[in-house]
Coordinates of C-alpha atoms and ligand atoms in Angstrom, one line a residue:
X1 CA -3.8 26.7 -3.7
X2 CA -4.1 23.4 -5.6
X3 CA -7.4 21.5 -5.9
X4 CA -7.7 19.1 -2.9
X5 CA -7.0 15.4 -3.5
X6 CA -9.5 12.9 -2.1
X7 CA -7.9 10.1 0.0
X8 CA -9.9 7.2 1.2
X9 CA -8.5 5.3 4.1
X10 CA -10.3 2.0 5.0
X11 CA -10.0 0.7 8.6
X12 CA -9.3 4.3 9.7
X13 CA -10.2 3.5 13.3
X14 CA -7.6 0.7 13.5
X15 CA -4.0 0.9 14.6
X16 CA -2.4 1.7 11.3
X17 CA -5.3 4.0 10.1
X18 CA -5.1 6.0 13.3
X19 CA -1.3 6.5 12.8
X20 CA -1.8 7.4 9.1
X21 CA -4.7 9.8 9.0
X22 CA -2.9 12.6 10.8
X23 CA 0.2 12.3 8.7
X24 CA -1.8 12.6 5.5
X25 CA -3.7 15.6 6.9
X26 CA -0.4 17.2 7.9
X27 CA 0.9 17.2 4.3
X28 CA 3.5 14.4 4.8
X29 CA 2.2 12.4 1.9
X30 CA 1.5 15.0 -0.9
X31 CA 3.6 17.9 0.2
X32 CA 3.1 21.2 2.0
X33 CA 1.0 22.9 -0.8
X34 CA -1.4 20.1 -1.5
X35 CA -4.8 20.2 0.3
X36 CA -6.5 16.9 1.1
X37 CA -10.0 15.6 1.7
X38 CA -10.1 12.5 3.9
X39 CA -12.7 9.8 3.6
X40 CA -12.5 7.5 6.5
X41 CA -14.3 4.2 5.7
X42 CA -15.1 1.8 8.5
X43 CA -17.4 -1.0 9.4
X44 CA -20.7 -0.1 11.3
X45 CA -19.3 -1.4 14.7
X46 CA -16.3 0.9 14.5
X47 CA -18.2 4.1 13.5
X48 CA -18.2 5.5 17.1
X49 CA -14.4 5.0 17.2
X50 CA -13.9 6.7 13.8
X51 CA -16.0 9.6 14.9
X52 CA -13.4 10.1 17.6
X53 CA -10.7 10.1 15.0
X54 CA -12.7 12.8 13.1
X55 CA -12.9 14.9 16.2
X56 CA -9.2 14.7 16.8
X57 CA -8.4 15.6 13.2
X58 CA -10.6 18.7 13.7
X59 CA -8.8 19.5 16.9
X60 CA -5.4 19.5 15.1
X61 CA -6.6 22.4 12.8
X62 CA -4.5 21.2 9.9
X63 CA -4.4 24.0 7.4
X64 CA -4.3 21.5 4.4
X65 CA -7.2 19.4 5.6
X66 CA -10.3 20.7 3.7
X67 CA -12.9 18.1 4.8
X68 CA -13.3 14.8 6.6
X69 CA -16.0 12.3 5.7
X70 CA -16.8 9.5 8.1
X71 CA -18.7 6.6 6.7
X72 CA -19.5 2.9 6.6
X73 CA -20.9 3.1 3.1
X74 CA -18.3 2.3 0.4
X75 CA -20.3 4.2 -2.2
X76 CA -19.7 7.3 -0.2
X77 CA -16.2 6.3 1.0
X78 CA -14.8 5.7 -2.5
X79 CA -16.9 8.4 -4.5
X80 CA -14.5 10.1 -7.0
X81 CA -11.6 9.3 -4.8
X82 CA -8.1 9.9 -6.1
X83 CA -6.3 7.6 -3.7
X84 CA -7.7 4.5 -2.0
X85 CA -5.6 3.1 0.8
X86 CA -7.0 -0.3 1.8
X87 CA -6.0 -1.1 5.3
X88 CA -9.2 -2.4 6.9
X89 CA -8.8 -6.1 7.4
X90 CA -7.9 -8.5 10.2
X91 CA -4.3 -8.5 11.4
X92 CA -2.5 -11.8 12.4
X93 CA -1.6 -12.6 15.9
X94 CA 1.2 -14.6 17.5
X95 CA 1.9 -18.0 15.8
X96 CA 0.0 -17.1 12.5
X97 CA 1.4 -16.6 9.0
X98 CA 0.0 -13.8 7.0
X99 CA -1.6 -16.2 4.5
X100 CA -3.6 -17.7 7.4
X101 CA -5.8 -14.5 7.0
X102 CA -6.5 -15.2 3.4
X103 CA -10.0 -16.7 3.6
X104 CA -11.2 -14.2 6.2
X105 CA -9.9 -11.1 4.5
X106 CA -10.3 -11.9 0.9
X107 CA -13.9 -11.1 0.6
X108 CA -13.3 -7.6 1.8
X109 CA -11.1 -6.9 -1.1
X110 CA -13.4 -8.3 -3.8
X111 CA -16.2 -6.1 -2.5
X112 CA -13.9 -3.0 -2.3
X113 CA -12.4 -3.7 -5.8
X114 CA -16.0 -3.5 -7.2
X115 CA -16.8 -0.4 -5.2
X116 CA -13.6 1.3 -6.4
X117 CA -14.5 0.3 -10.0
X118 CA -17.9 1.8 -9.7
X119 CA -17.4 4.9 -7.6
X120 CA -13.7 6.1 -7.6
X121 CA -12.1 8.5 -10.0
X122 CA -11.1 6.6 -13.2
X123 CA -7.5 7.7 -12.5
X124 CA -7.6 6.4 -8.9
X125 CA -4.4 4.9 -7.4
X126 CA -4.9 2.0 -5.0
X127 CA -2.5 0.8 -2.3
X128 CA -3.4 -2.5 -0.5
X129 CA -2.0 -2.9 3.0
X130 CA -4.3 -5.5 4.6
X131 CA -2.8 -8.9 4.6
X132 CA -2.0 -11.0 2.7
X133 CA -1.4 -7.8 0.8
X134 CA -0.2 -9.1 -2.5
X135 CA -3.1 -11.5 -3.1
X136 CA -5.6 -9.0 -1.7
X137 CA -4.4 -6.5 -4.3
X138 CA -4.8 -9.1 -7.0
X139 CA -8.4 -9.7 -5.8
X140 CA -9.2 -6.0 -5.8
X141 CA -7.7 -5.3 -9.2
X142 CA -9.4 -8.3 -10.7
X143 CA -12.8 -7.0 -9.4
X144 CA -12.3 -3.6 -11.1
X145 CA -12.4 -4.4 -14.8
X146 CA -12.7 -0.8 -15.9
X147 CA -9.4 0.2 -14.3
X148 CA -5.9 -0.6 -15.4
X149 CA -3.9 -3.1 -13.4
X150 CA -1.2 -0.5 -13.0
X151 CA -3.5 1.5 -10.8
X152 CA -3.3 -1.2 -8.1
X153 CA -0.3 -1.9 -5.9
X154 CA 0.5 -3.7 -2.6
X155 CA 2.8 -2.6 0.1
X156 CA 6.3 -4.0 0.6
X157 CA 7.8 -0.6 1.5
X158 CA 7.8 -1.5 5.1
X159 CA 10.2 -4.5 4.3
X160 CA 12.2 -2.1 2.1
X161 CA 12.5 0.4 4.9
X162 CA 13.3 -2.3 7.4
X163 CA 16.1 -3.5 5.1
X164 CA 17.6 0.1 4.8
X165 CA 17.6 0.4 8.6
X166 CA 19.3 -3.0 9.1
X167 CA 22.0 -2.4 6.5
X168 CA 22.7 1.1 7.8
X169 CA 23.1 -0.3 11.2
X170 CA 25.5 -3.0 10.1
X171 CA 27.6 -0.7 8.0
X172 CA 27.5 2.2 10.5
X173 CA 26.1 4.5 8.0
X174 CA 22.8 6.5 7.5
X175 CA 19.8 5.1 5.7
X176 CA 20.2 8.2 3.4
X177 CA 23.6 6.8 2.4
X178 CA 22.0 3.7 0.8
X179 CA 20.4 3.3 -2.6
X180 CA 19.1 0.5 -4.7
X181 CA 17.6 -1.6 -2.0
X182 CA 15.2 -4.2 -3.4
X183 CA 12.4 -6.4 -2.0
X184 CA 11.4 -9.1 -4.4
X185 CA 8.2 -11.1 -4.2
X186 CA 5.5 -11.6 -1.6
X187 CA 5.0 -9.7 1.6
X188 CA 5.6 -13.0 3.5
X189 CA 8.3 -15.3 4.7
X190 CA 9.3 -16.0 1.0
X191 CA 10.1 -12.4 0.3
X192 CA 13.7 -11.8 -0.9
X193 CA 15.3 -8.7 0.6
X194 CA 18.2 -8.3 -1.9
X195 CA 21.3 -6.1 -1.2
X196 CA 23.1 -7.4 -4.3
X197 CA 22.6 -4.1 -6.1
X198 CA 22.8 -1.7 -3.1
X199 CA 25.3 1.1 -2.9
X200 CA 26.4 2.4 0.4
X201 CA 27.9 5.9 -0.1
X202 CA 28.5 4.7 -3.7
X203 CA 30.3 1.5 -2.6
X204 CA 28.7 -1.9 -3.4
X205 CA 27.2 -3.4 -0.2
X206 CA 29.0 -6.7 -0.7
X207 CA 32.3 -4.9 -0.4
X208 CA 31.2 -3.9 3.1
X209 CA 29.3 -6.9 4.4
X210 CA 29.7 -10.6 3.6
X211 CA 27.3 -12.9 1.7
X212 CA 27.2 -15.1 4.7
X213 CA 25.9 -12.2 6.9
X214 CA 23.2 -11.5 4.2
X215 CA 22.1 -15.1 4.0
X216 CA 22.3 -16.2 7.6
X217 CA 21.3 -12.9 9.3
X218 CA 20.0 -10.1 7.2
X219 CA 17.4 -12.0 5.0
X220 CA 15.8 -14.1 7.7
X221 CA 15.7 -11.1 10.0
X222 CA 13.8 -9.0 7.5
X223 CA 11.5 -11.9 6.6
X224 CA 10.6 -12.4 10.3
X225 CA 10.5 -8.8 11.3
X226 CA 6.7 -8.6 11.3
X227 CA 6.5 -11.6 13.6
X228 CA 9.3 -10.1 15.8
X229 CA 7.2 -7.0 16.3
X230 CA 4.1 -9.0 17.1
X231 CA 6.1 -11.0 19.7
X232 CA 7.3 -7.8 21.3
X233 CA 4.2 -5.6 21.2
X234 CA 1.5 -8.3 21.2
X235 CA 0.1 -6.4 18.2
X236 CA 1.3 -6.0 14.6
X237 CA 3.4 -3.0 13.4
X238 CA 1.3 0.1 13.1
X239 CA 3.3 3.3 13.2
X240 CA 6.1 1.9 10.9
X241 CA 3.4 0.5 8.6
X242 CA 1.7 4.0 8.4
X243 CA 5.1 5.5 7.7
X244 CA 5.6 3.0 4.9
X245 CA 2.3 3.9 3.4
X246 CA 3.3 7.6 3.4
X247 CA 6.6 6.8 1.6
X248 CA 4.9 4.4 -1.0
X249 CA 2.2 6.9 -2.1
X250 CA 4.5 9.9 -1.9
X251 CA 7.1 8.3 -4.2
X252 CA 4.4 7.0 -6.5
X253 CA 3.0 10.4 -6.9
X254 CA 6.0 12.8 -6.6
X255 CA 8.6 10.4 -8.1
X256 CA 11.7 8.5 -7.0
X257 CA 15.0 10.2 -6.8
X258 CA 17.3 9.9 -9.8
X259 CA 19.7 7.0 -9.6
X260 CA 17.5 5.2 -7.0
X261 CA 14.5 3.0 -6.9
X262 CA 11.9 1.7 -4.4
X263 CA 10.1 -1.6 -3.8
X264 CA 6.4 -2.0 -4.7
X265 CA 4.2 -5.0 -5.3
X266 CA 2.7 -4.5 -8.7
X267 CA 1.1 -6.7 -11.4
X268 CA 3.8 -8.8 -12.9
X269 CA 4.3 -8.2 -16.7
X270 CA 6.5 -11.3 -16.9
X271 CA 9.6 -9.4 -16.0
X272 CA 12.4 -11.7 -14.5
X273 CA 10.3 -14.7 -15.4
X274 CA 7.6 -14.0 -12.9
X275 CA 4.1 -15.3 -13.6
X276 CA 2.1 -12.6 -15.4
X277 CA -0.6 -11.0 -13.4
X278 CA 0.4 -12.0 -9.8
X279 CA 1.2 -9.0 -7.6
X280 CA 4.9 -9.3 -7.1
X281 CA 7.3 -6.9 -5.4
X282 CA 9.8 -5.5 -7.8
X283 CA 12.3 -2.6 -7.8
X284 CA 10.5 0.3 -9.5
X285 CA 11.0 3.9 -10.5
X286 CA 8.1 6.3 -10.3
X287 CA 7.2 9.5 -12.0
X288 CA 3.9 11.4 -12.3
X289 CA 1.7 8.7 -10.5
X290 CA 3.1 6.0 -12.8
X291 CA 5.8 3.3 -12.2
X292 CA 8.2 1.3 -14.3
X293 CA 9.7 -2.0 -13.2
X294 CA 13.5 -1.7 -13.2
X295 CA 14.8 -4.0 -16.0
X296 CA 18.1 -5.7 -16.7
X297 CA 19.3 -6.5 -13.1
X298 CA 21.7 -9.5 -12.9
X299 CA 20.3 -12.4 -10.8
X300 CA 22.6 -15.2 -9.7
X301 CA 21.3 -18.7 -9.1
X302 CA 20.6 -18.0 -5.4
X303 CA 18.6 -14.9 -6.2
X304 CA 16.7 -16.7 -9.0
X305 CA 15.6 -19.5 -6.6
X306 CA 14.4 -17.0 -4.1
X307 CA 12.3 -15.2 -6.7
X308 CA 10.8 -18.5 -7.9
X309 CA 9.9 -19.5 -4.3
X310 CA 7.8 -16.3 -3.9
X311 CA 6.3 -16.8 -7.4
X312 CA 5.2 -20.3 -6.4
X313 CA 3.7 -19.1 -3.1
X314 CA 1.8 -16.3 -4.9
X315 CA 0.4 -18.8 -7.5
X316 CA -0.7 -21.0 -4.7
X317 CA -2.4 -18.1 -2.8
X318 CA -4.1 -17.2 -6.1
X319 CA -5.4 -20.8 -6.4
X320 CA -7.0 -20.5 -2.9
X321 CA -9.0 -17.4 -3.8
X322 CA -9.7 -18.3 -7.4
X323 CA -13.5 -18.1 -6.9
X324 CA -13.2 -14.4 -6.0
X325 CA -11.5 -13.6 -9.3
X326 CA -14.2 -12.9 -12.0
X327 CA -14.0 -15.3 -14.9
X328 CA -12.7 -13.6 -18.1
Ligands
NAD1 P1 -6.6 -3.2 13.3 O1 -7.4 -4.5 13.7 O2 -6.1 -2.3 14.4 O3 -7.6 -2.3 12.4 C1 -8.3 -2.8 11.3 C2 -9.5 -1.9 11.1 O4 -10.1 -2.3 9.9 C3 -10.5 -1.9 12.2 O5 -10.8 -0.7 12.7 C4 -11.7 -2.6 11.6 O6 -13.0 -2.1 12.1 C5 -11.5 -2.2 10.1 N1 -12.2 -3.0 9.1 C6 -12.4 -4.3 9.0 N2 -13.0 -4.7 7.9 C7 -13.2 -3.5 7.3 C8 -13.9 -3.3 6.0 N3 -14.5 -4.2 5.3 N4 -14.0 -2.0 5.6 C9 -13.4 -0.9 6.3 N5 -12.8 -1.2 7.5 C10 -12.7 -2.4 7.9 O7 -5.5 -3.7 12.3 P2 -4.2 -2.9 11.9 O8 -3.1 -3.2 12.8 O9 -4.5 -1.5 11.5 O10 -3.8 -3.8 10.5 C11 -4.7 -3.7 9.4 C12 -4.1 -4.7 8.3 O11 -2.9 -4.3 7.8 C13 -3.9 -6.2 8.8 O12 -4.4 -7.1 7.8 C14 -2.4 -6.2 9.0 O13 -2.0 -7.6 8.9 C15 -2.0 -5.4 7.8 N6 -0.6 -4.9 7.8 C16 0.1 -4.9 6.6 C17 1.4 -4.4 6.6 C18 2.2 -4.4 5.3 O14 3.4 -4.1 5.3 N7 1.6 -4.7 4.1 C19 2.0 -3.9 7.8 C20 1.2 -4.0 8.9 C21 -0.1 -4.4 9.0
LMR2 C1 4.3 -6.5 9.1 O1 5.1 -6.9 8.3 O2 4.6 -6.0 10.2 C2 2.8 -6.7 8.9 O3 2.6 -7.4 7.7 C3 2.1 -7.3 10.1 C4 2.5 -8.8 10.2 O4 1.5 -9.6 10.3 O5 3.6 -9.2 10.2

């Protein structure tokens, strides 16, 4: 058997954390031969609840689950961890935008960035889920000066998966028939779900659906899907978010299939004219716990303007939390 990997889940007593912990323990994230040690990090008020999660994990008797640590101490929660999945944060409710959470949630991510810097494995991989995810990831990465920016990502995989579902439905195909979906930008209303490079069973998507459908129906539907779920459930997405976490980390670690890519928010290196440093969702290929931004995609004027709108929004979010970014 392989050496177990240590996986820290913050906010593990919350809705997403509860849906996620069992899937990680079952082997869905790292494969059927990779043991895991779970570190469930919560706030003191939620420790009783997270103890219940720990009891249920034990009751599942997962063969791959070697240990579970329940704690409200980030020094213990992040100690030598290989994967830090930062979910613990406030969710939005009806009528809010994700960026309305910025002031309240931002401080969590500066403290956790410092703790990851100090206690985690120097090869740790970090995924930020708590909203506004892109800017929270920027805060965490900026507070971890000893780590590489490439070790920090934010989640747009849920938007990516939503887009696959929508396009499969429209073209009467299976999600497995679709490749090269892309989410550009911020996990917000300015995100740009782009089917311009998609192939459906090898056929370009725009030979099967019209540009008007993409602009008038597909793009706004994906942009608003989070709010649509909140409207229906009275709570934000949880099981689908946990599923996207599994997909994001699995592909980062085990690699993306040849000829395809996935969407991840990563530190911009200036690709496609995006401000360097902001956490922007790009199409990426992954191999061996590393990613590369897909280069050379053609962007027409419409696409360019969508990317720039998200870039502007991310710069604005950055200016709101500037005091949480250590001065260089
Ligand atoms: P929730 O309220 O059900 O759970 C949040 C949990 O985090 C709670 O148990 C709380 O005690 C814990 N927590 C709060 N501060 C913490 C801290 N400093 N350290 C550790 N734990 C802490 O919320 P949820 O539905 O699980 O959503 C969590 C976050 O994920 C929200 O910000 C939500 O908007 C976001 N989200 C993001 C995506 C995405 O695609 N990026 C998708 C869905 C939800
Ligand atoms: C989502 O996309 O479902 C999450 O970011 C939750 C939200 O606030 O929309």
